[in-house]
Each structure stands twice: as structure tokens, then as C-alpha cells.
Coordinates of C-alpha atoms and ligand atoms in Angstrom, one line a residue:
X1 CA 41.4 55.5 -31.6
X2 CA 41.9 55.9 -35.3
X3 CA 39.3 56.9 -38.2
X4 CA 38.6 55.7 -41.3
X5 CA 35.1 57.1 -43.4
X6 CA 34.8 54.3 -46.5
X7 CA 32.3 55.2 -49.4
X8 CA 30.8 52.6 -51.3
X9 CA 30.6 50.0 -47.9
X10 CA 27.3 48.5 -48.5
X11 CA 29.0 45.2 -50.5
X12 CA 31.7 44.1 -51.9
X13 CA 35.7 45.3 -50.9
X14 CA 34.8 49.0 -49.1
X15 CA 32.0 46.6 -46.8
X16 CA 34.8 43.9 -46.2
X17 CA 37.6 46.6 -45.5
X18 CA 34.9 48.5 -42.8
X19 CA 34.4 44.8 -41.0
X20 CA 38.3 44.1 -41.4
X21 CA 39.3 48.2 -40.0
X22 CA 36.4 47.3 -37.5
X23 CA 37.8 44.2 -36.3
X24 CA 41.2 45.5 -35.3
X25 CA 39.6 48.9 -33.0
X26 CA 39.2 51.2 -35.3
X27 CA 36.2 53.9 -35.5
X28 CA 35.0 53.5 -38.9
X29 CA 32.6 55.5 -40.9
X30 CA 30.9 54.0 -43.7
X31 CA 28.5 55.0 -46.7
X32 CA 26.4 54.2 -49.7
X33 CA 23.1 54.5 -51.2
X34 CA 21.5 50.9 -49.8
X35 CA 21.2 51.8 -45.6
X36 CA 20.1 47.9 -44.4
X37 CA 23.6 46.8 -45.1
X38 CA 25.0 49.9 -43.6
X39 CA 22.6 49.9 -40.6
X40 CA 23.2 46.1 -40.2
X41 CA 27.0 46.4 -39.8
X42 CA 26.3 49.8 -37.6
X43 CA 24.2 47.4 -35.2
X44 CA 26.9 44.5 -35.4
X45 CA 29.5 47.3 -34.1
X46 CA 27.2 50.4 -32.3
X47 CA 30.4 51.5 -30.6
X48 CA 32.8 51.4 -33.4
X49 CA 30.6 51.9 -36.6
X50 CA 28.5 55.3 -37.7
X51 CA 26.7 55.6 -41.1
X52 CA 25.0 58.0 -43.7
X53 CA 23.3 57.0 -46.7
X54 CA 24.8 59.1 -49.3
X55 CA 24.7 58.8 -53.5
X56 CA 27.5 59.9 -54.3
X57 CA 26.4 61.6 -57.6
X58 CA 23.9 63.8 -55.7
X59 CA 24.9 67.7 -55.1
X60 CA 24.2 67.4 -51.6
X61 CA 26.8 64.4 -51.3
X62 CA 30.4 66.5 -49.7
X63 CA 28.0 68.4 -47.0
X64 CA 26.3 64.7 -46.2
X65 CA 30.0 63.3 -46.4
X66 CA 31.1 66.1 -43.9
X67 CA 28.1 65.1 -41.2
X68 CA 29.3 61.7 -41.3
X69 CA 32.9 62.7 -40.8
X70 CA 31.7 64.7 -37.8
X71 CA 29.4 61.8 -36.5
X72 CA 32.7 59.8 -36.3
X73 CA 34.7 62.6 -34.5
X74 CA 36.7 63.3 -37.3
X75 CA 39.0 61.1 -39.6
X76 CA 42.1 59.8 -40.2
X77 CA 41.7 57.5 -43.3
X78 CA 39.5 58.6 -46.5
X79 CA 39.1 55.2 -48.4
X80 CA 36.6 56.4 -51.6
X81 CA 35.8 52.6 -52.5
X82 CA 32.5 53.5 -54.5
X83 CA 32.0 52.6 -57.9
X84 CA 30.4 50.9 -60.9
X85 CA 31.5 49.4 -64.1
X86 CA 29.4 47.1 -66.8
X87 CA 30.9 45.7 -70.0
X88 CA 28.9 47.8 -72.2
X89 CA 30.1 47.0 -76.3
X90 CA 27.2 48.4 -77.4
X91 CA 27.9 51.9 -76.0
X92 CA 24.7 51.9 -74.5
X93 CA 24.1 56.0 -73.2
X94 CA 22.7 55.6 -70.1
X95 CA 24.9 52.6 -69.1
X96 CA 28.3 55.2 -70.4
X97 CA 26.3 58.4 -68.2
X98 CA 26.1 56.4 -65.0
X99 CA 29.6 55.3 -65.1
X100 CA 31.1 58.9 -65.6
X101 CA 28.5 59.8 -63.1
X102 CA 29.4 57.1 -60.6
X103 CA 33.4 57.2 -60.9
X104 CA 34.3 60.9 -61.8
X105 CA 31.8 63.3 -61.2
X106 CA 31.2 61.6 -57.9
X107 CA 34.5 60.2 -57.3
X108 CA 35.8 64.0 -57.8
X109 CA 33.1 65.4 -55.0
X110 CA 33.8 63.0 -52.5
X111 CA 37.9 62.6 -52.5
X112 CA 37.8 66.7 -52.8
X113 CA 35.2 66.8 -49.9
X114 CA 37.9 64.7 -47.9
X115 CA 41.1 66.8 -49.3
X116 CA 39.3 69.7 -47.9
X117 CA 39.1 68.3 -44.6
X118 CA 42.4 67.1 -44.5
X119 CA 43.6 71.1 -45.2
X120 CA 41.3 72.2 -42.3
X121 CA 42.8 69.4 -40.1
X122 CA 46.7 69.9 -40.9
X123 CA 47.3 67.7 -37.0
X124 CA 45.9 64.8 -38.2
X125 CA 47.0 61.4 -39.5
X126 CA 45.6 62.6 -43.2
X127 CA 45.9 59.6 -46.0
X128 CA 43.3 59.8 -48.5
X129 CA 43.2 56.2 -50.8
X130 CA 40.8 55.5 -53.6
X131 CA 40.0 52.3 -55.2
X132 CA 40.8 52.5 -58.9
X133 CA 41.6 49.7 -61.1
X134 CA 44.2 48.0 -63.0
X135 CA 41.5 48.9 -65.8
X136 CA 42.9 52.4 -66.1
X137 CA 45.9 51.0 -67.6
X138 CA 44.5 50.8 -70.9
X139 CA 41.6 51.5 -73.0
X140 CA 39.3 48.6 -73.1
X141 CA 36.7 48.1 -75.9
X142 CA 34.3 46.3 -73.6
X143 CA 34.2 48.8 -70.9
X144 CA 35.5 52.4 -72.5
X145 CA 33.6 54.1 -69.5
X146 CA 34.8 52.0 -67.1
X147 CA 38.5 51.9 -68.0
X148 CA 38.4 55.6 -69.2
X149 CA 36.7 56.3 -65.8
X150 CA 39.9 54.8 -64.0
X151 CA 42.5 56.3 -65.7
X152 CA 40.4 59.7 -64.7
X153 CA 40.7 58.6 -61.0
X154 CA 44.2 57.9 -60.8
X155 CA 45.3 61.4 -62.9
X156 CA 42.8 62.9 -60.1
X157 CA 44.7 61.3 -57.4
X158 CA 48.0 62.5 -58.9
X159 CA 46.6 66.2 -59.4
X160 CA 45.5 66.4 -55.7
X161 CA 49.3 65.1 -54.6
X162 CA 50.6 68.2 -56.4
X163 CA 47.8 70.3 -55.1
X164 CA 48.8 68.9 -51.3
X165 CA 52.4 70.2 -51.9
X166 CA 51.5 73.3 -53.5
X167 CA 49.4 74.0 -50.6
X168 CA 51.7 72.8 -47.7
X169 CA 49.5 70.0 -46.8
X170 CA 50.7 67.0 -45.2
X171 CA 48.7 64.2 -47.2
X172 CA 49.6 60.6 -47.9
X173 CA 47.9 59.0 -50.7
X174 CA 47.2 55.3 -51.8
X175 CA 45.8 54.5 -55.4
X176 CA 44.4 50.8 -54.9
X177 CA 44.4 49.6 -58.6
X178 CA 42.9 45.7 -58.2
X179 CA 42.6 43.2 -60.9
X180 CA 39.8 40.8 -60.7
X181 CA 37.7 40.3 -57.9
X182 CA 34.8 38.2 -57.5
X183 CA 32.3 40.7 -56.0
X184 CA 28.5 42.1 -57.6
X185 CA 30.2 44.4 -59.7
X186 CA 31.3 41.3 -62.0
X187 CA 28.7 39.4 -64.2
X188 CA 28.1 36.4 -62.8
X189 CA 27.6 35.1 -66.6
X190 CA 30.8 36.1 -67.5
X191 CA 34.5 34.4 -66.9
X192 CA 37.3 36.3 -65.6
X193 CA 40.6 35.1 -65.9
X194 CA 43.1 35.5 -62.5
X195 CA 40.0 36.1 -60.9
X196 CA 40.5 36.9 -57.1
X197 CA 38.4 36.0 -54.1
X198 CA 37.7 39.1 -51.1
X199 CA 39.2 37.3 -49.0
X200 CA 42.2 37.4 -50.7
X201 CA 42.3 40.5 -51.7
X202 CA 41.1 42.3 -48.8
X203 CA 44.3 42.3 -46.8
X204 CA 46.6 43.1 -49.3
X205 CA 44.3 46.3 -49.7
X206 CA 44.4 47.0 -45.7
X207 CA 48.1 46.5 -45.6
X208 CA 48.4 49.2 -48.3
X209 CA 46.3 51.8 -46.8
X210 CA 48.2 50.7 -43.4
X211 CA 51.6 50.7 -44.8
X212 CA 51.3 54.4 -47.2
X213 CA 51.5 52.9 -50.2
X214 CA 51.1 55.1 -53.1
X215 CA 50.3 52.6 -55.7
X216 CA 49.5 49.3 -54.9
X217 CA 48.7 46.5 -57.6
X218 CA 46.3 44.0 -56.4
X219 CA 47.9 41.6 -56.0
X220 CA 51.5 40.5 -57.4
X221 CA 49.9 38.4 -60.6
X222 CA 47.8 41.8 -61.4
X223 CA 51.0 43.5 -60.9
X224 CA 53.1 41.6 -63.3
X225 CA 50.0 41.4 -66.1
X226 CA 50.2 45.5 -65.6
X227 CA 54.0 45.9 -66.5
X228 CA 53.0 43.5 -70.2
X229 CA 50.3 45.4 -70.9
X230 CA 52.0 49.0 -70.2
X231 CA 54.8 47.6 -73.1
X232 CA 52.7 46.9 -75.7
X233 CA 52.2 50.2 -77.8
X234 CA 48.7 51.8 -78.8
X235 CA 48.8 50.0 -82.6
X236 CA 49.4 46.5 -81.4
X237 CA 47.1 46.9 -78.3
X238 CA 44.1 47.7 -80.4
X239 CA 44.1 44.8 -82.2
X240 CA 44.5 42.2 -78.7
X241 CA 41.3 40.5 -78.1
X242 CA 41.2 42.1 -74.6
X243 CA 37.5 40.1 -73.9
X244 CA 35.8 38.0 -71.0
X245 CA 33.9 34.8 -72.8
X246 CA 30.9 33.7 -71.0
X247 CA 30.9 30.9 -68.9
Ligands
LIG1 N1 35.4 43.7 -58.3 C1 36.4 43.9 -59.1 O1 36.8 43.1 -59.9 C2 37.1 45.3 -59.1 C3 38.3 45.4 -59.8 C4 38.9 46.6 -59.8 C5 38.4 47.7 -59.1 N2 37.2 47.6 -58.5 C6 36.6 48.7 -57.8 O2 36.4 48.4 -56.5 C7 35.4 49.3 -56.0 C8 34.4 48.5 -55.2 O3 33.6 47.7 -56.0 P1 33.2 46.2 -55.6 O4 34.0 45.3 -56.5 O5 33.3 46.0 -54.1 O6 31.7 46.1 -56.1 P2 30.3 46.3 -55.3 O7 30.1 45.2 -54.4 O8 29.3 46.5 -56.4 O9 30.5 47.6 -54.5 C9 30.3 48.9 -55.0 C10 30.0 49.9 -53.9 O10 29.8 51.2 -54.5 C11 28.6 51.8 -54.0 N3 28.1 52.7 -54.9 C12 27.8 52.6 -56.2 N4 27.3 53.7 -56.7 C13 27.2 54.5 -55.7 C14 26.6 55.9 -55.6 N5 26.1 56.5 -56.6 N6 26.7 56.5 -54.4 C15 27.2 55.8 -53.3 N7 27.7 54.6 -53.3 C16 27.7 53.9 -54.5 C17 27.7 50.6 -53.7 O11 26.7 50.8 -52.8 P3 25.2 51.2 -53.1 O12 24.8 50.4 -54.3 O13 24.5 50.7 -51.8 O14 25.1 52.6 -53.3 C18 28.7 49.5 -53.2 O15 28.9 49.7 -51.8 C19 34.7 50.0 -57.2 O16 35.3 51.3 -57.3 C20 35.2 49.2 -58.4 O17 35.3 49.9 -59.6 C21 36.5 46.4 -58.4

């Protein structure tokens, strides 16, 4: 029976992947700060399901991570779906901290807790996927920690690919960059164009973690809006009003 661990499965895409990996067999492993939703989907699924509430931005986060992977009998998959973002123009400091927090500082601890035990576990199946965003394509005013954030995670994703050769490892790695989604990380006040629904989205993010994909684009609109936007240069780019309007 396969594993996957998911952190950030309380809400939103890394709780709708758990119920979709659970759905077809699989022994997932799932974690966040908020443990109802976790212990709710654990009792929905006692067989298939074990959890650990976990903040990712705590020290003691990779040796919590690594009871949890032992809990499940080890692991397959690492999905790291965990994350926060806020449209924050006014640069507010402790909004800019908690991002940076959130998506690299803990992004980093958990993905290298999960690259570690993928080198201890050179036998197993061994794909570690992160959700980034099609945000770390470009800087964006609105959210500079947010998009900066992004582009952090994906570098970091590419880093431990050359790492996992220079060390021998067998390691398949998936960078999930979606576009819109309408989940609680959005504002509710604001309107976001191409926005997508989970249940859209949420299989074309299991297919690429099933299918190895190294960079997957959710979904094909997102994909196409990436190639524009990677054309336009720095001093044209800076002066597009890249802004959500309220609804
Ligand atoms: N929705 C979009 O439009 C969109 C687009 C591109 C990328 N993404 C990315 O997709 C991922 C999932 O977001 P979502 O849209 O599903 O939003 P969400 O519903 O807000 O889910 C975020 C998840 O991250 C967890 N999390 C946040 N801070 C954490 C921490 N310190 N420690 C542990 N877990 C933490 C949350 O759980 P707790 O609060 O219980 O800890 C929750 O399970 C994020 O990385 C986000 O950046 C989303």
C-alpha cells in the first residue's frame, strides 16, 4: 500500500488531495496546526489516515514530521502543501515575517526533513512535491513576500534535485505552481481573474504527483498566462497594473 505524508491538510488543496489519495487506497499522513479538521478526516478514514499537529515554523517541526512518517510506516510521497500569502501593499512587518516564516524558513525544514528520509530509504518509491505558485514567476507589488516566497521555493526545489544527484539519491520531484484557486487563502473581498474551483484543480494536481511531473502549471490557462508574463522584461513589467479589484 503506498504513502503519502501532506503538510498543510487541515483546508483547502493539501485537505482535498489527503481525501482524493485516501479515496483511491492509499495510507496517507497528514498535518497542520488546526487538529479538529485533521482528527475529523483521521476518524472518517481510521485505517488509512494518521495525523500530527505540527507548525511548521516551530524548531521542533522535522523530529514531529519524522514521528508522523513513522506512525504511517514510512512514505512514499512528500507533498509540502503548507502555506500563507496576504496581499499586503502596505508592507505591513509582521504580515512580511509570517510569510517568510510560513513558506521558507518552514517550507526549507519540512521538504529537508523529507529529503533526509528519502537518503536513509534509497528502496523506496521517493518523490518529494511542493506546492508553489505561479506567483513566483514574477515580483508582485501586492504580495512581495508572497511571490518572493515562491520563487524561493521553487530555487529550493531545484537546489535539492542537484543535491539528490550529487548524493546518488534516487528522487523524483514535482513543483506544483497553481494559479487561482478559490480556497481561504484568497480574500473573499477581493476578485480574482481565471479563478479556479478545488474541484477542478485537485486532479490535475494528483495526476501530477502520480504521473512525476517536474513542473506542472495549474492548469493549461495558468500555463499559457505564465509563458506572457515570463516575455515581458523587468522595465515593462514594473509598470503593468498587476492588481485584484474588489468585488
Ligand atoms: N489558493 C490559491 O489560489 C493558491 C494559488 C497558488 C498556490 N497556492 C498554495 O497552495 C498551498 C495551499 O493553500 P490553500 O490554497 O489550500 O490555502 P489554505 O486552505 O489556507 O491552506 C493552507 C494550509 O497550510 C497550513 N498552514 C499554514 N501555516 C502553517 C504552519 N505554520 N504550520 C503548519 N501548517 C500551516 C494550514 O493549516 P493550519 O492553519 O491548520 O496550520 C492549511 O492546511 C499554499 O502553499 C498556497 O501558497 C494556493
Amino acid at each position: 500500500m503506498k504513502r503519502i505524508v501532506i503538510v498543510g491538510a487541515s483546508s483547502g488543496l493539501g485537505r482535498a488531495i489527503a481525501e482524493s489519495f485516501a479515496s483511491k487506497g492509499w495510507r496517507v499522513g497528514i498535518a497542520a496546526r488546526r487538529e479538529e479538521p485533521l482528527a475529523l478526516l483521521q476518524s472518517r478514514c481510521p485505517d488509512l489516515v494518521e495525523y500530527k499537529v505540527i507548525d511548521i515554523t516551530d524548531p521542533a517541526a522535522p523530529s514531529l514530521l519524522n514521528e508522523l512518517i513513522d506512525a504511517l510506516g514510512g512514505m512514499d510521497v512528500f507533498l509540502q502543501a503548507a502555506g500563507v500569502g496576504k496581499q499586503n501593499p502596505e508592507l505591513t512587518d509582521e504580515i512580511e515575517r509570517k510569510t517568510l516564516m510560513t513558506n521558507c524558513v518552514g517550507f526549507a525544514a519540512m521538504v529537508d526533513t523529507a529529503f533526509n528520509y528519502f537518503k536513509k530509504h534509497p528502496d523506496g518509491d521517493n518523490r518529494l512535491c511542493a506546492i508553489t505558485s505561479v506567483a513566483g514567476t514574477k515580483g508582485l507589488g501586492m504580495a512581495a513576500s508572497y511571490s518572493a516566497s515562491k520563487r524561493f521555493d521553487s530555487t529550493y526545489l531545484t537546489a535539492l534535485e542537484q543535491l539528490a544527484r550529487l548524493s546518488g539519491m534516487k528522487l523524483s520531484i514535482t513543483d506544483i505552481r497553481p494559479g487561482f484557486i478559490a480556497t481561504d487563502l484568497l480574500n473573499p473581498a477581493n476578485h480574482y481573474p481565471m479563478l479556479m474551483t478545488v474541484e477542478h484543480a485537485v486532479p490535475l494536481i494528483v495526476k501530477a504527483i502520480e504521473k512525476r511531473r517536474r513542473v506542472a502549471v495549474i492548469d493549461r490557462r495558468w500555463w499559457w498566462l505564465v509563458q506572457v508574463w515570463k516575455l515581458i522584461p523587468r522595465f515593462l513589467w514594473v509598470r503593468f497594473p498587476a492588481k485584484t479589484r474588489k468585488e
